C-alpha cells in the first residue's frame, strides 16, 4: 500500500472520527436526562430506528440528531423528479448541469432539515420534564436555536460525506451511515448479554441469534459478489498478418445492481413519517397510526419489503442503461455473439438486467425483513435487524473493492512509469 492510498484511508477515518465527535455535542437548552429516559422507553419503535441511523445522536439530541436522512430524502425526491421530467434527467448527465442539480439537492435538504427540526422541537414539549417538557429555555428561542443547530449539523454531515467521497475512500454518505450503525453495535451486544443474564433470553436463543446474524452476513457476501458475465467480442485487425483477430471479453452485471440504496431509501421514507407521528401523543388517531407503522410491527416490514423492491427496480434503471452500453459497444467494434449490434443488444441486456433485478430486489427485501421476523419473539436489540446488517456488510464490501481498485491502479501507474 503506497502513501497516497494510506493517506486517503487516514483522511476517511479522520472525517468519520469528526462525525462521531459531533454526535456528542448536544443542542443547547434541553434536559438530557429526560431525553435519555424517553429514548430508553422508545427504543423499539420508529424513534429507535431513527436513532440507529444517526449513530445514537438522536438519543443525545446532538446537533446531528437528524443525521444524513434529510439529504437522503431530498435525493429520493430529486431522483423521482428526474425520472418524471426529462429536462432534469438531462441536467444530471451534463457536467455543469450536475453541479446545478446537486445545488438543488442541497437547497431541498435545507428545507427538509428545517421542517424536521421544527417538528422535533415541538415534539420535545410532550416529553415529561419542565413546563415545556424537555425544553429548559423559552420555547420560541429554543425553536430558533434547535433549527439552526440541526441545520448546521446536517450541513456538516453533507460536507463530511462529500469530503470522504472526493478525498477519501468509498462513498461518504454510505460510510457515515455505516459508522453510525457500527457505533451502536457494542451497546447492542451488551444489551443482549444483559438479557441473557436476567433470564429474558436463554443460551439457546442466543445461539440462534448468532446463527441468524452469521447466516445473514454469509448470504449478503455471497450475493454481493455474484454477477452474470455477458460474453462480448471485439474485432481487431492485425496489420502484420493482414487478418482479423477476435478478442473476447465480457460485461459483468451484478445480481444486486442497486447496491445498498433501496433499503436506505425505503428506511428513510418510512422512518420520517413514523417519527413525526410518534410525537403526536395527544391525538389518539395519529398515535394509532404511529403504532401501526412501528418497525416492530408487520405493517412496517411489509411496506419495507415492497418499497425495497420498488427502489431496486427504480435505481437499477438509473445505474444500468442498456442502450448506452449497446451504443458504446457498437462504437468500439464490440458485439455480443449471436446478437445484432444496437437495438438487439440493448434489448438483450435490458432483459438480463430485469431478471437479475427481480432476484436482487427479492434478496434485498428478504434480508431486510426476514431476520427481524425470526428474532422478533426473542427480544433482541434492533441492531440485529436485517437492514442494519445489510448496510454494514454492503458498505464494507464496497469500500474494500474501492481500496483494492486504487491499489491496482497505483501498481499500474508504477509499472507504466518504469516502462513495463
Short mmCIF file of C-alpha atoms in Angstrom, two decimals:
data_model
loop_
_atom_site.label_atom_id
_atom_site.label_comp_id
_atom_site.label_asym_id
_atom_site.label_seq_id
_atom_site.Cartn_x
_atom_site.Cartn_y
_atom_site.Cartn_z
CA UNK A 1 0.00 0.00 0.00
CA UNK A 2 1.53 3.31 -1.07
CA UNK A 3 1.40 6.62 0.75
CA UNK A 4 -1.43 8.05 -1.37
CA UNK A 5 -3.83 5.24 -0.50
CA UNK A 6 -2.77 5.24 3.14
CA UNK A 7 -3.39 8.98 3.19
CA UNK A 8 -6.90 8.53 1.78
CA UNK A 9 -7.70 5.91 4.40
CA UNK A 10 -6.45 8.19 7.18
CA UNK A 11 -8.49 11.09 5.78
CA UNK A 12 -11.59 8.88 5.76
CA UNK A 13 -11.00 7.75 9.34
CA UNK A 14 -10.37 11.33 10.40
CA UNK A 15 -13.65 12.58 8.98
CA UNK A 16 -15.54 9.65 10.48
CA UNK A 17 -13.97 10.49 13.84
CA UNK A 18 -15.18 14.07 13.42
CA UNK A 19 -18.65 12.70 12.71
CA UNK A 20 -18.60 10.74 15.96
CA UNK A 21 -17.42 13.80 17.89
CA UNK A 22 -20.36 15.81 16.53
CA UNK A 23 -22.71 13.11 17.82
CA UNK A 24 -21.76 14.11 21.38
CA UNK A 25 -22.43 17.86 21.02
CA UNK A 26 -25.96 18.48 22.35
CA UNK A 27 -28.40 21.16 21.31
CA UNK A 28 -28.45 23.89 23.99
CA UNK A 29 -31.45 24.23 26.26
CA UNK A 30 -32.66 20.64 26.65
CA UNK A 31 -32.98 18.30 29.61
CA UNK A 32 -30.69 15.47 28.53
CA UNK A 33 -31.80 13.23 31.39
CA UNK A 34 -35.42 13.47 30.25
CA UNK A 35 -34.36 12.82 26.65
CA UNK A 36 -32.40 9.72 27.67
CA UNK A 37 -35.28 8.35 29.72
CA UNK A 38 -37.66 8.95 26.82
CA UNK A 39 -35.49 7.10 24.31
CA UNK A 40 -34.83 4.24 26.70
CA UNK A 41 -38.58 3.63 26.73
CA UNK A 42 -38.96 4.08 22.95
CA UNK A 43 -36.02 2.11 21.61
CA UNK A 44 -38.15 -0.38 19.68
CA UNK A 45 -40.25 1.98 17.59
CA UNK A 46 -39.57 4.42 14.76
CA UNK A 47 -37.53 6.63 17.06
CA UNK A 48 -35.24 3.70 17.79
CA UNK A 49 -34.70 3.12 14.09
CA UNK A 50 -34.08 6.82 13.51
CA UNK A 51 -31.63 6.78 16.41
CA UNK A 52 -29.81 3.83 14.86
CA UNK A 53 -29.20 5.61 11.55
CA UNK A 54 -27.95 8.69 13.39
CA UNK A 55 -25.42 6.73 15.43
CA UNK A 56 -27.30 7.34 18.72
CA UNK A 57 -27.10 11.08 18.10
CA UNK A 58 -30.88 11.41 18.49
CA UNK A 59 -30.90 9.95 22.00
CA UNK A 60 -28.28 12.55 22.94
CA UNK A 61 -30.17 15.24 21.00
CA UNK A 62 -26.93 16.31 19.38
CA UNK A 63 -26.61 18.86 16.60
CA UNK A 64 -26.56 15.96 14.11
CA UNK A 65 -29.73 14.39 15.50
CA UNK A 66 -31.34 14.43 12.07
CA UNK A 67 -28.31 12.66 10.68
CA UNK A 68 -27.92 12.41 6.94
CA UNK A 69 -31.58 11.49 6.44
CA UNK A 70 -32.70 14.94 5.17
CA UNK A 71 -30.09 14.68 2.43
CA UNK A 72 -31.20 11.15 1.55
CA UNK A 73 -34.84 12.25 1.48
CA UNK A 74 -34.05 15.16 -0.83
CA UNK A 75 -32.03 12.81 -3.05
CA UNK A 76 -35.02 10.47 -3.29
CA UNK A 77 -37.30 13.34 -4.27
CA UNK A 78 -34.88 14.58 -6.92
CA UNK A 79 -34.36 11.09 -8.34
CA UNK A 80 -38.11 10.63 -8.66
CA UNK A 81 -38.44 14.04 -10.29
CA UNK A 82 -35.59 13.21 -12.68
CA UNK A 83 -37.45 10.10 -13.79
CA UNK A 84 -40.55 12.23 -14.38
CA UNK A 85 -39.08 15.32 -16.04
CA UNK A 86 -36.67 14.72 -18.98
CA UNK A 87 -35.04 18.15 -18.62
CA UNK A 88 -33.99 17.34 -15.08
CA UNK A 89 -32.61 13.97 -16.19
CA UNK A 90 -30.69 15.71 -18.98
CA UNK A 91 -29.26 18.17 -16.45
CA UNK A 92 -27.75 15.28 -14.47
CA UNK A 93 -25.85 13.99 -17.49
CA UNK A 94 -24.09 17.29 -18.15
CA UNK A 95 -21.08 18.33 -16.12
CA UNK A 96 -22.28 21.86 -15.40
CA UNK A 97 -25.82 20.61 -15.08
CA UNK A 98 -24.80 18.07 -12.45
CA UNK A 99 -23.39 20.84 -10.29
CA UNK A 100 -26.66 22.72 -10.57
CA UNK A 101 -28.57 19.53 -9.81
CA UNK A 102 -26.54 18.93 -6.64
CA UNK A 103 -27.13 22.53 -5.62
CA UNK A 104 -30.88 21.95 -5.87
CA UNK A 105 -30.47 18.82 -3.73
CA UNK A 106 -28.65 20.88 -1.09
CA UNK A 107 -31.32 23.58 -1.04
CA UNK A 108 -34.02 20.93 -0.72
CA UNK A 109 -32.02 19.34 2.10
CA UNK A 110 -32.02 22.67 3.95
CA UNK A 111 -35.80 22.94 3.60
CA UNK A 112 -36.40 19.37 4.81
CA UNK A 113 -33.96 19.85 7.69
CA UNK A 114 -35.77 22.97 8.89
CA UNK A 115 -39.15 21.23 8.72
CA UNK A 116 -37.86 18.24 10.66
CA UNK A 117 -36.05 20.44 13.19
CA UNK A 118 -39.24 22.36 13.97
CA UNK A 119 -41.15 19.09 14.26
CA UNK A 120 -38.58 17.73 16.71
CA UNK A 121 -38.70 20.95 18.75
CA UNK A 122 -42.48 20.78 19.02
CA UNK A 123 -42.33 17.09 19.89
CA UNK A 124 -39.94 17.73 22.76
CA UNK A 125 -42.70 19.60 24.58
CA UNK A 126 -44.59 16.33 25.03
CA UNK A 127 -41.67 14.67 26.84
CA UNK A 128 -42.08 14.70 30.59
CA UNK A 129 -39.92 17.37 32.17
CA UNK A 130 -40.47 21.02 32.95
CA UNK A 131 -43.26 23.33 31.83
CA UNK A 132 -42.15 22.90 28.22
CA UNK A 133 -41.39 19.21 28.50
CA UNK A 134 -37.71 18.52 27.92
CA UNK A 135 -37.09 22.13 26.87
CA UNK A 136 -35.42 24.20 29.60
CA UNK A 137 -35.49 27.61 27.90
CA UNK A 138 -38.10 29.77 26.21
CA UNK A 139 -39.89 27.76 23.52
CA UNK A 140 -39.54 30.32 20.75
CA UNK A 141 -35.86 30.82 21.48
CA UNK A 142 -35.33 27.07 21.57
CA UNK A 143 -37.01 26.56 18.19
CA UNK A 144 -34.61 29.06 16.62
CA UNK A 145 -31.59 27.59 18.40
CA UNK A 146 -32.53 23.98 17.61
CA UNK A 147 -33.34 24.70 13.97
CA UNK A 148 -30.02 26.49 13.49
CA UNK A 149 -28.12 23.77 15.38
CA UNK A 150 -29.66 20.87 13.46
CA UNK A 151 -29.27 22.66 10.14
CA UNK A 152 -25.61 23.27 10.92
CA UNK A 153 -25.16 19.63 11.92
CA UNK A 154 -26.80 18.29 8.77
CA UNK A 155 -24.77 20.62 6.56
CA UNK A 156 -21.61 19.48 8.32
CA UNK A 157 -22.52 15.85 7.66
CA UNK A 158 -23.13 16.64 3.99
CA UNK A 159 -19.74 18.31 3.83
CA UNK A 160 -18.07 15.38 5.60
CA UNK A 161 -19.71 12.95 3.18
CA UNK A 162 -18.56 14.94 0.16
CA UNK A 163 -15.02 15.22 1.52
CA UNK A 164 -14.81 11.47 2.11
CA UNK A 165 -16.08 10.77 -1.41
CA UNK A 166 -13.66 13.22 -3.02
CA UNK A 167 -10.57 12.85 -0.85
CA UNK A 168 -11.01 9.53 0.93
CA UNK A 169 -12.16 6.04 0.00
CA UNK A 170 -15.69 4.84 -0.58
CA UNK A 171 -19.00 6.65 -0.69
CA UNK A 172 -19.07 9.29 2.04
CA UNK A 173 -22.80 9.19 2.75
CA UNK A 174 -22.83 5.39 2.98
CA UNK A 175 -19.80 5.40 5.26
CA UNK A 176 -21.48 7.90 7.59
CA UNK A 177 -24.49 5.61 7.92
CA UNK A 178 -22.12 2.65 8.30
CA UNK A 179 -20.22 4.38 11.10
CA UNK A 180 -23.44 5.31 12.85
CA UNK A 181 -24.71 1.74 12.86
CA UNK A 182 -21.36 0.23 13.84
CA UNK A 183 -21.00 2.66 16.74
CA UNK A 184 -24.13 1.16 18.30
CA UNK A 185 -23.12 -2.49 17.94
CA UNK A 186 -21.17 -2.69 21.24
CA UNK A 187 -24.14 -1.40 23.24
CA UNK A 188 -26.46 -3.75 21.34
CA UNK A 189 -24.25 -6.72 22.16
CA UNK A 190 -24.04 -5.59 25.77
CA UNK A 191 -27.82 -5.30 25.89
CA UNK A 192 -28.15 -8.81 24.52
CA UNK A 193 -25.90 -10.26 27.21
CA UNK A 194 -27.85 -8.35 29.84
CA UNK A 195 -30.99 -10.05 28.56
CA UNK A 196 -29.20 -13.38 28.93
CA UNK A 197 -28.04 -12.56 32.46
CA UNK A 198 -31.53 -11.51 33.51
CA UNK A 199 -33.05 -14.64 32.00
CA UNK A 200 -35.13 -12.84 29.37
CA UNK A 201 -33.48 -14.97 26.68
CA UNK A 202 -31.67 -18.25 27.23
CA UNK A 203 -28.45 -19.62 25.78
CA UNK A 204 -30.23 -21.50 23.01
CA UNK A 205 -31.92 -18.30 21.88
CA UNK A 206 -28.58 -16.50 21.95
CA UNK A 207 -27.01 -19.21 19.80
CA UNK A 208 -29.95 -18.94 17.42
CA UNK A 209 -29.47 -15.17 17.16
CA UNK A 210 -25.76 -15.57 16.42
CA UNK A 211 -26.50 -18.17 13.74
CA UNK A 212 -29.10 -15.89 12.15
CA UNK A 213 -26.66 -12.99 12.05
CA UNK A 214 -23.87 -15.14 10.61
CA UNK A 215 -26.19 -16.67 8.01
CA UNK A 216 -27.36 -13.19 7.03
CA UNK A 217 -23.79 -11.95 6.65
CA UNK A 218 -22.83 -15.00 4.59
CA UNK A 219 -25.85 -14.56 2.31
CA UNK A 220 -25.07 -10.88 1.78
CA UNK A 221 -21.43 -11.55 0.90
CA UNK A 222 -22.37 -14.39 -1.44
CA UNK A 223 -24.96 -12.38 -3.34
CA UNK A 224 -22.95 -9.15 -3.43
CA UNK A 225 -20.09 -10.95 -5.16
CA UNK A 226 -22.39 -12.75 -7.61
CA UNK A 227 -22.54 -11.48 -11.18
CA UNK A 228 -23.69 -12.52 -14.64
CA UNK A 229 -20.95 -12.30 -17.24
CA UNK A 230 -22.15 -11.48 -20.74
CA UNK A 231 -19.51 -12.50 -23.32
CA UNK A 232 -18.61 -9.83 -25.84
CA UNK A 233 -16.29 -9.91 -28.81
CA UNK A 234 -14.16 -7.16 -30.33
CA UNK A 235 -12.99 -7.37 -33.93
CA UNK A 236 -9.42 -6.14 -34.23
CA UNK A 237 -7.43 -6.13 -37.45
CA UNK A 238 -3.88 -7.42 -37.12
CA UNK A 239 -1.96 -5.39 -39.71
CA UNK A 240 1.18 -7.54 -39.80
CA UNK A 241 -0.76 -10.69 -40.65
CA UNK A 242 -3.47 -8.89 -42.67
CA UNK A 243 -6.23 -10.76 -40.90
CA UNK A 244 -8.95 -10.14 -38.38
CA UNK A 245 -8.48 -11.35 -34.83
CA UNK A 246 -11.36 -11.69 -32.43
CA UNK A 247 -10.69 -10.56 -28.85
CA UNK A 248 -13.11 -11.96 -26.26
CA UNK A 249 -14.18 -10.11 -23.15
CA UNK A 250 -17.29 -9.89 -21.00
CA UNK A 251 -19.69 -7.43 -19.39
CA UNK A 252 -20.16 -8.15 -15.67
CA UNK A 253 -23.69 -7.47 -14.43
CA UNK A 254 -24.12 -7.73 -10.68
CA UNK A 255 -27.02 -9.67 -9.24
CA UNK A 256 -27.70 -6.70 -6.97
CA UNK A 257 -27.37 -3.75 -9.32
CA UNK A 258 -28.80 -1.19 -6.92
CA UNK A 259 -26.46 -1.88 -4.01
CA UNK A 260 -27.37 -0.56 -0.59
CA UNK A 261 -29.54 2.30 -1.89
CA UNK A 262 -33.01 0.59 -1.80
CA UNK A 263 -33.00 -0.29 1.93
CA UNK A 264 -31.63 3.15 2.80
CA UNK A 265 -34.24 4.92 0.68
CA UNK A 266 -37.05 2.71 1.98
CA UNK A 267 -35.98 3.24 5.59
CA UNK A 268 -35.76 7.00 5.07
CA UNK A 269 -39.28 7.16 3.65
CA UNK A 270 -40.78 5.06 6.43
CA UNK A 271 -38.85 6.49 9.36
CA UNK A 272 -39.67 10.15 8.75
CA UNK A 273 -43.50 9.93 8.89
CA UNK A 274 -43.34 7.38 11.69
CA UNK A 275 -41.11 9.66 13.75
CA UNK A 276 -43.37 12.66 13.24
CA UNK A 277 -46.49 10.66 14.10
CA UNK A 278 -44.79 9.21 17.17
CA UNK A 279 -44.65 12.69 18.66
CA UNK A 280 -48.41 13.19 18.36
CA UNK A 281 -49.14 11.64 21.73
CA UNK A 282 -52.24 13.76 22.32
CA UNK A 283 -54.00 12.59 19.16
CA UNK A 284 -55.21 9.02 19.52
CA UNK A 285 -55.73 8.53 15.79
CA UNK A 286 -52.24 9.67 14.87
CA UNK A 287 -50.79 7.66 17.73
CA UNK A 288 -52.61 4.57 16.47
CA UNK A 289 -51.15 5.12 13.00
CA UNK A 290 -47.69 5.56 14.54
CA UNK A 291 -48.07 2.29 16.44
CA UNK A 292 -49.29 0.61 13.25
CA UNK A 293 -46.14 1.78 11.43
CA UNK A 294 -43.80 0.74 14.23
CA UNK A 295 -40.65 -1.03 12.99
CA UNK A 296 -41.58 -3.88 15.30
CA UNK A 297 -44.90 -4.37 13.51
CA UNK A 298 -45.80 -6.37 10.43
CA UNK A 299 -47.20 -3.38 8.53
CA UNK A 300 -43.85 -1.58 8.63
CA UNK A 301 -41.95 -4.61 7.39
CA UNK A 302 -44.46 -5.35 4.62
CA UNK A 303 -44.14 -1.75 3.43
CA UNK A 304 -40.37 -2.03 3.74
CA UNK A 305 -40.44 -5.19 1.62
CA UNK A 306 -42.48 -3.53 -1.13
CA UNK A 307 -40.55 -0.25 -1.10
CA UNK A 308 -37.21 -2.04 -1.37
CA UNK A 309 -38.42 -3.89 -4.46
CA UNK A 310 -39.67 -0.63 -5.96
CA UNK A 311 -36.43 1.25 -5.30
CA UNK A 312 -34.34 -1.69 -6.51
CA UNK A 313 -36.02 -1.53 -9.92
CA UNK A 314 -36.03 2.26 -9.92
CA UNK A 315 -32.37 2.67 -9.04
CA UNK A 316 -31.22 -0.20 -11.27
CA UNK A 317 -32.80 1.55 -14.24
CA UNK A 318 -30.67 4.59 -13.40
CA UNK A 319 -27.30 2.90 -12.87
CA UNK A 320 -27.65 0.38 -15.71
CA UNK A 321 -28.54 1.91 -19.07
CA UNK A 322 -28.62 -0.90 -21.61
CA UNK A 323 -28.98 1.49 -24.55
CA UNK A 324 -25.81 3.40 -23.65
CA UNK A 325 -23.88 0.16 -23.18
CA UNK A 326 -25.07 -1.16 -26.56
CA UNK A 327 -24.14 2.11 -28.28
CA UNK A 328 -20.68 2.10 -26.69
CA UNK A 329 -20.11 -1.48 -27.80
CA UNK A 330 -21.06 -0.67 -31.39
CA UNK A 331 -18.84 2.41 -31.49
CA UNK A 332 -15.88 0.38 -30.27
CA UNK A 333 -16.43 -2.53 -32.63
CA UNK A 334 -17.81 -4.82 -29.96
CA UNK A 335 -20.79 -7.14 -30.09
CA UNK A 336 -22.42 -9.98 -28.20
CA UNK A 337 -22.05 -13.21 -30.21
CA UNK A 338 -25.35 -14.18 -31.80
CA UNK A 339 -26.94 -10.75 -31.40
CA UNK A 340 -27.17 -7.79 -33.74
CA UNK A 341 -25.39 -4.64 -32.50
CA UNK A 342 -27.60 -1.79 -31.38
CA UNK A 343 -31.24 -2.44 -30.60
CA UNK A 344 -30.90 -6.22 -30.36
CA UNK A 345 -28.02 -5.94 -27.90
CA UNK A 346 -29.86 -3.30 -25.87
CA UNK A 347 -32.99 -5.44 -25.59
CA UNK A 348 -30.97 -8.47 -24.51
CA UNK A 349 -29.04 -6.54 -21.87
CA UNK A 350 -32.24 -4.97 -20.60
CA UNK A 351 -33.85 -8.40 -20.32
CA UNK A 352 -30.89 -9.80 -18.39
CA UNK A 353 -30.79 -6.79 -16.07
CA UNK A 354 -34.53 -7.06 -15.39
CA UNK A 355 -34.26 -10.72 -14.43
CA UNK A 356 -31.27 -10.07 -12.20
CA UNK A 357 -33.03 -7.11 -10.60
CA UNK A 358 -36.02 -9.30 -9.77
CA UNK A 359 -33.87 -11.71 -7.79
CA UNK A 360 -31.71 -8.92 -6.43
CA UNK A 361 -34.71 -6.98 -5.16
CA UNK A 362 -36.19 -10.07 -3.52
CA UNK A 363 -32.84 -10.74 -1.88
CA UNK A 364 -32.67 -7.20 -0.51
CA UNK A 365 -36.25 -7.31 0.72
CA UNK A 366 -35.85 -10.71 2.38
CA UNK A 367 -32.55 -9.83 4.03
CA UNK A 368 -34.09 -6.63 5.39
CA UNK A 369 -37.23 -8.25 6.81
CA UNK A 370 -36.80 -11.98 7.44
CA UNK A 371 -34.10 -11.66 10.15
CA UNK A 372 -36.41 -9.28 12.01
CA UNK A 373 -39.27 -11.77 11.77
CA UNK A 374 -37.06 -14.58 13.06
CA UNK A 375 -35.80 -12.65 16.08
CA UNK A 376 -38.99 -10.69 16.82
CA UNK A 377 -40.06 -13.01 19.61
CA UNK A 378 -36.56 -13.17 21.13
CA UNK A 379 -36.41 -9.61 22.42
CA UNK A 380 -33.03 -8.80 20.89
CA UNK A 381 -31.79 -5.25 20.24
CA UNK A 382 -32.89 -3.64 17.00
CA UNK A 383 -29.33 -3.57 15.68
CA UNK A 384 -29.65 -7.21 14.75
CA UNK A 385 -32.30 -6.31 12.19
CA UNK A 386 -31.56 -7.26 8.61
CA UNK A 387 -31.41 -3.67 7.33
CA UNK A 388 -28.57 -2.75 9.69
CA UNK A 389 -26.57 -5.89 8.86
CA UNK A 390 -27.22 -5.39 5.15
CA UNK A 391 -25.98 -1.81 5.16
CA UNK A 392 -22.89 -2.60 7.23
CA UNK A 393 -21.80 -5.59 5.13
CA UNK A 394 -22.57 -3.96 1.77
CA UNK A 395 -20.73 -0.75 2.60
CA UNK A 396 -17.76 -2.74 3.93
CA UNK A 397 -17.57 -4.81 0.72
CA UNK A 398 -17.93 -1.74 -1.49
CA UNK A 399 -15.22 0.14 0.42
CA UNK A 400 -12.83 -2.81 0.25
CA UNK A 401 -13.38 -3.09 -3.51
CA UNK A 402 -12.62 0.59 -3.97
CA UNK A 403 -9.44 0.31 -1.92
CA UNK A 404 -8.35 -2.70 -3.98
CA UNK A 405 -9.11 -0.84 -7.21
CA UNK A 406 -6.98 2.09 -6.10
CA UNK A 407 -4.15 -0.26 -5.13
CA UNK A 408 -4.25 -1.92 -8.57
CA UNK A 409 -4.38 1.46 -10.27
CA UNK A 410 -1.38 2.60 -8.27
CA UNK A 411 0.58 -0.52 -9.27
CA UNK A 412 -0.38 0.01 -12.91
CA UNK A 413 0.85 3.60 -12.84
CA UNK A 414 4.10 2.48 -11.22
CA UNK A 415 4.70 -0.18 -13.88
CA UNK A 416 3.86 2.30 -16.64
CA UNK A 417 6.31 4.81 -15.21
CA UNK A 418 9.20 2.32 -15.30
CA UNK A 419 8.40 1.25 -18.86
CA UNK A 420 6.63 -2.10 -18.42
#
